[in-house]
Each structure stands twice: as C-alpha cells, then as structure tokens.
Tab-separated table of C-alpha atoms in Angstrom:
chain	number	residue	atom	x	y	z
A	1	UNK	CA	68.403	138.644	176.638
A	2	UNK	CA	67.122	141.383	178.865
A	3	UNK	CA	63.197	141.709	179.582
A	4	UNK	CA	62.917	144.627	177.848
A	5	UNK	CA	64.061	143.078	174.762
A	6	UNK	CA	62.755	140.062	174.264
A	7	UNK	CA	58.997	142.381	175.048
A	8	UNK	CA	60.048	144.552	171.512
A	9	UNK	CA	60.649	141.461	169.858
A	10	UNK	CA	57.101	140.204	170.727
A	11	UNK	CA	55.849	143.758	169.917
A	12	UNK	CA	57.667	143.783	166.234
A	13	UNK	CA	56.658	140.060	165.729
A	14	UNK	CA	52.742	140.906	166.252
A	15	UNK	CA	53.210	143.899	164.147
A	16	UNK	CA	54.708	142.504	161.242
A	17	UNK	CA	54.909	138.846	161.820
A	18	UNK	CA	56.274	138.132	157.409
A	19	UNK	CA	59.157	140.997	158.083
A	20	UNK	CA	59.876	139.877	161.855
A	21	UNK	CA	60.237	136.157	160.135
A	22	UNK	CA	62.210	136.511	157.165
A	23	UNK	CA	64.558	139.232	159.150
A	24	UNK	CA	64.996	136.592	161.833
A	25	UNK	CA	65.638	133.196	159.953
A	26	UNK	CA	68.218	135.373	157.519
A	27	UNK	CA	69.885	136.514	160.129
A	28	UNK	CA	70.313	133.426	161.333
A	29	UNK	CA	71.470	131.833	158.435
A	30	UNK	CA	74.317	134.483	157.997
A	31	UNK	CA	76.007	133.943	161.204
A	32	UNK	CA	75.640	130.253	160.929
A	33	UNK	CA	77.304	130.892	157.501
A	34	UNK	CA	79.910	133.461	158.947
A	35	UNK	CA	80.922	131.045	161.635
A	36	UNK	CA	81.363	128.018	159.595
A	37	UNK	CA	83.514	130.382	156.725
A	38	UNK	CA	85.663	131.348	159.860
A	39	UNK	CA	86.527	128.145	161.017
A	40	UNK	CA	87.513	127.058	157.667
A	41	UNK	CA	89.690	129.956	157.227
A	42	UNK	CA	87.475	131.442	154.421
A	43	UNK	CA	88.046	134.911	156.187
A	44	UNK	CA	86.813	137.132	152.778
A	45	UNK	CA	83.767	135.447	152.956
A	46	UNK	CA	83.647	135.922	156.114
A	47	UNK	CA	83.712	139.487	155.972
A	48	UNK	CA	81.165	139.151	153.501
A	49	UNK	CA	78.760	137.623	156.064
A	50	UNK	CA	79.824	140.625	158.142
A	51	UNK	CA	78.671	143.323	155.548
A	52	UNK	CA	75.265	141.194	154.817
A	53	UNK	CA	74.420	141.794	158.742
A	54	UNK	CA	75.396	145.191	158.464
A	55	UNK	CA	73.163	145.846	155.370
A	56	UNK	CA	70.113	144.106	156.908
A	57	UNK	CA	70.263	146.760	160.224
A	58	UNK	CA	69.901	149.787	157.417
A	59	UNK	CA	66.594	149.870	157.217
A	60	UNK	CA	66.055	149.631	160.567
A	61	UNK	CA	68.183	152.284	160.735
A	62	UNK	CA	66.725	154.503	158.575
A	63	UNK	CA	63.223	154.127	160.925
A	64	UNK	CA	64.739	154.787	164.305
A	65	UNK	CA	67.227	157.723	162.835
A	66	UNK	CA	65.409	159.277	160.362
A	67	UNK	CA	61.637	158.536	160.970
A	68	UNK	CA	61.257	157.538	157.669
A	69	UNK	CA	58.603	154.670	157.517
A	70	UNK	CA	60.252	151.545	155.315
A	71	UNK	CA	57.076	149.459	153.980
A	72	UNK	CA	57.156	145.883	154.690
A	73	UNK	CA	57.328	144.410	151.175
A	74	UNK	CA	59.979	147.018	150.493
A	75	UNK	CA	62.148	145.325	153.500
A	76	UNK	CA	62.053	142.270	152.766
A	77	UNK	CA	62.513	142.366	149.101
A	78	UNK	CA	65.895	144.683	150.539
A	79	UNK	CA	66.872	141.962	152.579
A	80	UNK	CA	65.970	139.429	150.370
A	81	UNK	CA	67.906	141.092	147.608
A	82	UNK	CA	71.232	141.691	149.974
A	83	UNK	CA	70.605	137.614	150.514
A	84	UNK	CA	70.855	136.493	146.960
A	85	UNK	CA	73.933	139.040	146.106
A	86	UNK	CA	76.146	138.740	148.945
A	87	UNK	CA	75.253	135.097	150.248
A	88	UNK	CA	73.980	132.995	147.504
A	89	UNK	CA	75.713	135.077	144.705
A	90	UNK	CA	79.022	135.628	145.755
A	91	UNK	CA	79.756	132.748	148.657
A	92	UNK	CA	77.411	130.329	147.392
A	93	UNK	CA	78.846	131.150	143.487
A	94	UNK	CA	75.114	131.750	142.367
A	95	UNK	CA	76.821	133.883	139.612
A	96	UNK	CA	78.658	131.149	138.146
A	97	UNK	CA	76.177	128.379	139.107
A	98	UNK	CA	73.151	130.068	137.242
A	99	UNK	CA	73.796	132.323	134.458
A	100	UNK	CA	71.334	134.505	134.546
A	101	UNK	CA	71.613	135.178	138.251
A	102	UNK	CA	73.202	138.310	137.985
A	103	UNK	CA	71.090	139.157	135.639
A	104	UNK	CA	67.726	138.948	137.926
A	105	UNK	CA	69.692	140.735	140.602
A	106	UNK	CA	70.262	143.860	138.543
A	107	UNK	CA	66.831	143.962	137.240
A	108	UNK	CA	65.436	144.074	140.584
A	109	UNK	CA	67.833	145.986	141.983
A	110	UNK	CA	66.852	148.747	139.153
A	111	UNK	CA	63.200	148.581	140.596
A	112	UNK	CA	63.903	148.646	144.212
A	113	UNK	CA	66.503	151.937	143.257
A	114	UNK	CA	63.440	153.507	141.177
A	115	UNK	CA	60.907	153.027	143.910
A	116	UNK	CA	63.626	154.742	146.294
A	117	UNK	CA	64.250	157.857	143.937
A	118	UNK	CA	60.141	157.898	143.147
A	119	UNK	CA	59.545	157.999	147.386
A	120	UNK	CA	61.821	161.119	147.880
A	121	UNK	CA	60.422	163.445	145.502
A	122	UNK	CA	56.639	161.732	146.440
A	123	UNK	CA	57.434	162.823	150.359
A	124	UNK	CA	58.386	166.232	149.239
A	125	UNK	CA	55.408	166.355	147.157
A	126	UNK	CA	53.066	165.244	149.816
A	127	UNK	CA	54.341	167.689	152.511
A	128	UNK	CA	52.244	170.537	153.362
A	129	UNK	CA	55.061	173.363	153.860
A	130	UNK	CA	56.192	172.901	150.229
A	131	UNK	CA	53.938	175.277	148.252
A	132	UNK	CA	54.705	173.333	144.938
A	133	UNK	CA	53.577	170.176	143.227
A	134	UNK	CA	55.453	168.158	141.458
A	135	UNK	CA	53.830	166.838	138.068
A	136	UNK	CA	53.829	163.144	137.430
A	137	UNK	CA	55.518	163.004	134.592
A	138	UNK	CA	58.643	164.457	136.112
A	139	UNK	CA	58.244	162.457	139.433
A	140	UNK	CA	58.567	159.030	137.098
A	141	UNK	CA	61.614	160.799	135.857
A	142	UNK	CA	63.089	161.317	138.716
A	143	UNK	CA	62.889	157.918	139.868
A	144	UNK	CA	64.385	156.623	136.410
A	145	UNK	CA	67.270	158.626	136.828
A	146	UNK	CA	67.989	158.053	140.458
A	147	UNK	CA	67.626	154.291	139.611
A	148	UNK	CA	70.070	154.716	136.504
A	149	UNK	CA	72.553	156.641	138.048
A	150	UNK	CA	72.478	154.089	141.150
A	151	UNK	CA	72.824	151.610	138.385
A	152	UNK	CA	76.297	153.790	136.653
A	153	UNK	CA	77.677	154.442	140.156
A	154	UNK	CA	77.605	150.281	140.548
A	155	UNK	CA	79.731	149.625	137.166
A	156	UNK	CA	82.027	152.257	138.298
A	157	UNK	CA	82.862	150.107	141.645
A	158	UNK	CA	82.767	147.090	139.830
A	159	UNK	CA	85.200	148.546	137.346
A	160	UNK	CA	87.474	149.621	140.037
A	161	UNK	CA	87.649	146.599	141.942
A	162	UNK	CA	88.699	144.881	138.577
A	163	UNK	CA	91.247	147.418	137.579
A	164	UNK	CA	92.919	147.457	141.197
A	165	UNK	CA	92.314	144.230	142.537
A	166	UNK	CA	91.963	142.163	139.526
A	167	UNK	CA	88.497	140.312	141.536
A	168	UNK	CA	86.914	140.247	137.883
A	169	UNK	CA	83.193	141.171	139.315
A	170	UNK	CA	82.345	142.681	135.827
A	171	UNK	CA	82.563	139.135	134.777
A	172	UNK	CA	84.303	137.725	131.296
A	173	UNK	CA	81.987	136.758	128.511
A	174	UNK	CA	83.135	134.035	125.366
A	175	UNK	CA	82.890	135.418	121.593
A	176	UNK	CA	82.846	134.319	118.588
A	177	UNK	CA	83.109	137.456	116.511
A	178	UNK	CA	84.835	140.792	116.778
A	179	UNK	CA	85.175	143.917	115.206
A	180	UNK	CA	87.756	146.347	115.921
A	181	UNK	CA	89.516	149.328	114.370
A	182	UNK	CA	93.055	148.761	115.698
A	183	UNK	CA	92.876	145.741	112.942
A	184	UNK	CA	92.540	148.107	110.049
A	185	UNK	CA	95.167	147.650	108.220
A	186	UNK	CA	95.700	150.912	106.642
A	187	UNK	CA	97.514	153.542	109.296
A	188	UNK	CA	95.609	155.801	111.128
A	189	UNK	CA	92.588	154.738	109.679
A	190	UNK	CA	89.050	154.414	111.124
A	191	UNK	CA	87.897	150.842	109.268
A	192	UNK	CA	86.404	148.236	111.763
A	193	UNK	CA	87.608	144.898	110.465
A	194	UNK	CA	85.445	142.157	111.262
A	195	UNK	CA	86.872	138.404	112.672
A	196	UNK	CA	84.560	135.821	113.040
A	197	UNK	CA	84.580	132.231	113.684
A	198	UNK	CA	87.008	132.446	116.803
A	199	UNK	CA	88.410	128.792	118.121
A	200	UNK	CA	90.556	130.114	120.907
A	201	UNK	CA	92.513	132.692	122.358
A	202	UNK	CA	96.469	132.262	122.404
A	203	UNK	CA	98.307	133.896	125.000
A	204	UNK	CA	102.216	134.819	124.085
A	205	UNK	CA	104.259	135.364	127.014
A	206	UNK	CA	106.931	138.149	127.820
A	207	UNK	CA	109.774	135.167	127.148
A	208	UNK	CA	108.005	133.892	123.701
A	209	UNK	CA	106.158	130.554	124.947
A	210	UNK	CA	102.778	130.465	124.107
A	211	UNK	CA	99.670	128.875	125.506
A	212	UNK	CA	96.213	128.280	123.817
A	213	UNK	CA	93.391	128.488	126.484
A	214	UNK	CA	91.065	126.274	125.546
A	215	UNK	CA	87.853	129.095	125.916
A	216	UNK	CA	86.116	128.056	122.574
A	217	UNK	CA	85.909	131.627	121.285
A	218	UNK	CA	87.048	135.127	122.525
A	219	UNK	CA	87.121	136.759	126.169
A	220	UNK	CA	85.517	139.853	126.346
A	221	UNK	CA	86.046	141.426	129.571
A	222	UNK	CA	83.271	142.957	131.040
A	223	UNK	CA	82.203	145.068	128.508
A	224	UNK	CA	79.118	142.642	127.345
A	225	UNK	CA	78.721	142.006	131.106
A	226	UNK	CA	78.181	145.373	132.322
A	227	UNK	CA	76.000	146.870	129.158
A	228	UNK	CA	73.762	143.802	129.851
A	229	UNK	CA	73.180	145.021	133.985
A	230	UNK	CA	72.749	148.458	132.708
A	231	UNK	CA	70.071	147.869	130.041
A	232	UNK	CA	68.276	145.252	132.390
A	233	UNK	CA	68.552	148.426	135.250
A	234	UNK	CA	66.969	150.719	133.250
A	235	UNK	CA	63.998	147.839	132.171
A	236	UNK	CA	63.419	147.482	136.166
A	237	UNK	CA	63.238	151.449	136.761
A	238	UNK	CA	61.430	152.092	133.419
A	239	UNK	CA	58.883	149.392	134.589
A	240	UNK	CA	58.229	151.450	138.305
A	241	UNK	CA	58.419	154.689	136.583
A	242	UNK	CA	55.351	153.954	134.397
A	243	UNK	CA	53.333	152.587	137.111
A	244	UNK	CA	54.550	155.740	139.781
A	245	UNK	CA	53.051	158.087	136.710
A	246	UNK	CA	49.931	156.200	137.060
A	247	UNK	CA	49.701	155.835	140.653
A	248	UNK	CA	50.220	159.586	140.710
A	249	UNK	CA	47.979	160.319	137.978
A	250	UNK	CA	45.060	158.020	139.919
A	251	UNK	CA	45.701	158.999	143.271
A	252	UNK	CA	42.898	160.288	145.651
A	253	UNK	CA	40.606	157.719	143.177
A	254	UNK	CA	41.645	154.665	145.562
A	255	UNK	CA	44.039	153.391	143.695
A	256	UNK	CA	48.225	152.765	143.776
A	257	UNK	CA	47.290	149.936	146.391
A	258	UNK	CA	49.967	148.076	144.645
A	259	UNK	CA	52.839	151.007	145.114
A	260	UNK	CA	52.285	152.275	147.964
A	261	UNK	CA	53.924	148.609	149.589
A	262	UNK	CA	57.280	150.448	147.987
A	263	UNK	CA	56.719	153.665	149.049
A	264	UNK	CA	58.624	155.291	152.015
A	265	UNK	CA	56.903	157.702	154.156
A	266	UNK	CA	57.426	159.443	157.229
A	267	UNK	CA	56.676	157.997	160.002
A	268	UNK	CA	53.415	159.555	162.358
A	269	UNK	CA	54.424	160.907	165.204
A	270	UNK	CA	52.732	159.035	168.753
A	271	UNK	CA	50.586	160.923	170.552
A	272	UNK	CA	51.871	162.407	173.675
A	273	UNK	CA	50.684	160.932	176.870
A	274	UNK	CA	50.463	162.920	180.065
C-alpha cells in the first residue's frame, strides 16, 4: 500500500471513524466470502460477492464524481442494506431461513428510496439560482413517488428474471383458498368461483402420469409475494414523506436534526490556497 494511501485512510478513519469501520470489516467479509464461494466452485455466488463490492464503491462514487455529500447514517444503512440482500439474503438463504426477511428489506429499502427522491428536489429547493420554492407538501410527494416507482421498477426485474430464467426471486407462497373466473362454469362468463380447503396440488404430465406435491395447499406464484414488497414500500416511503413535510414545514426553527442524517447535499467547496 503506497504512502499516500494508507495517509487517506487515516484521514477518512478520523473523519468518520462508524462509516470508515463498518465499510472496512464488510468489505472484508465479502472477499473472504467471494474467495471461499470460488474455491468451492459456487461461481454465481461468486459473482454476487462481486456486485456487493461494486455497490459499496457507489457512494463513494457519487462524492468524488458528483460532489454530492452522502451523510454517514445514510451510508451505512446503504451498505448495510446491500449486506443483508445480496450476502445474507441471497448466499446465506436469509430469504428462506427467516420469513419475514424480505419483508424488512423492502420496507427499508422504501425509506432509504424516499429519503433519495426527498434530497433531490430539497437540493434544488435550497439552491440560490432557482427563483422558485418548492412547497412541502409536494416535496413529500415527490419522495413517495420516487420511492414507489423505485419500488415498481424492482418487481418488474424480479418478474423478468422469473419469466426468462425461471430463478423464482418473486418467491412462491402456499394457499388454501382461491377464487378465479376461468372456473365459472357458465361460458364466457365473469363469476369468480370460490375453492377452499386445498390439500395439495397435482401435477399431470404431457404423457398422463401424475404427481401430487406434497405443498399442503396451493402455490401462488409471486403474486402474494410481490403485492406484499409493494405495500410494505410504500409504508417505508409514506413513513419519510410525513416526517420530510415536517422537517420542511419546521425548518429554520432548529429542527429536522433527525433527517438531515438522510439528506444528501452538495458538497462545500475547499478554500483555495495560494
């Protein structure tokens, strides 16, 4: 490690000693991860541990490139969040393991997109060229809607990678009662029959054998699973969009202390030094 280096290390660890940590012992636990997936020929996973690093350098990123200034409880709830969903929820089978893992992830993951969508229209508000301001009313819905349509844009990969490469990450749910209008058994009409008390699916083959699998009920797939993430999304952005109105309805009062740790801003530029 060159000089120069390992003196910005010191620099970012006296700065923000909880991000420098957490940033530093994740990382490390990712390639110790990757390696040991690659050496037991686990190479998806191993690509997994690939896109984790990759996601951790974005915020970074985002500093250096763009000069926008990522809060420190922001970052680490990012990298935290990138953690549990590509680590612990997909190598680690966190999804399977605890049910309502997935669950947590998307909830959070609908605040974290809110406070995102709330920050760009607060840094255009805040800017001095702009010769508007922005109510608070439609700032808070601004962030829901980012959040929600981050939220959408998520089901629609998830539904792709199910319909093309049958990976089943909108995941299967068990039961017990249906209702559908392709039972009606009138034609063409529009009467939801209702069957309840399921035992078991039974699967007939293309050459007539049959198999019974033994699921205790009926497999929806993905439809309960993805209406859950979305209405637990829209809790976690309805939940920052109601404080962001009050922040922005209280601010210049002292407080928003809370918010502003999930607030981007631009970064202030150094004085220049002769």
């Amino acid at each position: 490690m060159k000089k120069n280096d390992r003196t910005t290390m010191r620099e970012q660890f006296r700065q923000n000693p909880w991000l420098f940590s957490v940033y530093f012992i994740l990382r490390a636990v990712v390639v110790a991860i990757m390696v040991a997936q690659f050496l037991n020929g686990n190479y998806e996973n191993f690509f997994l541990c690939i896109l984790a690093l990759i996601l951790f350098a974005i915020p970074s990123f985002v500093e250096r490139n763009i000069h926008i200034d990522v809060p420190d409880t922001l970052e680490i709830m990012i990298l935290l969040f990138i953690f549990a969903a590509e680590i612990l929820g997909e190598i680690r089978a966190y999804y399977i393991a605890f049910p309502y893992w997935d669950t947590m992830l998307h909830t959070v993951n609908g605040f974290l997109c809110a406070a995102i969508g709330f920050s760009l229209v607060d840094i255009l508000n805040r800017h001095k060229a702009l010769s508007f301001t922005l109510s608070p009313i439609f700032m808070s819905l601004v962030a829901f809607c980012f959040s929600m349509t981050i939220g959408v844009m998520w089901e629609f990969i998830e539904f792709l990678m199910d319909t093309v490469f049958r990976l089943d990450m909108q995941k299967d749910s068990i039961v017990g009662v249906i209702s559908s209008v392709m039972l009606d058994p009138n034609t063409g009409g529009n009467k939801p029959v209702v069957v309840g008390d399921i035992a078991d699916i039974i699967v007939v083959h293309s050459d007539g054998s049959q198999e019974a699998l033994g699921l205790g009920g009926y497999l929806d797939i993905g439809l309960i699973d993805t209406m859950k993430d979305l209405f637990v999304n829209f809790i976690g952005a309805v939940v920052f969009s109601v404080i962001g109105y009050f922040y922005v309805k209280g601010s210049g009062q002292g407080r928003g202390k809370f918010l502003e740790r999930f607030l981007l801003r631009w970064k202030k530029k150094k004085p220049e030094q002769d």
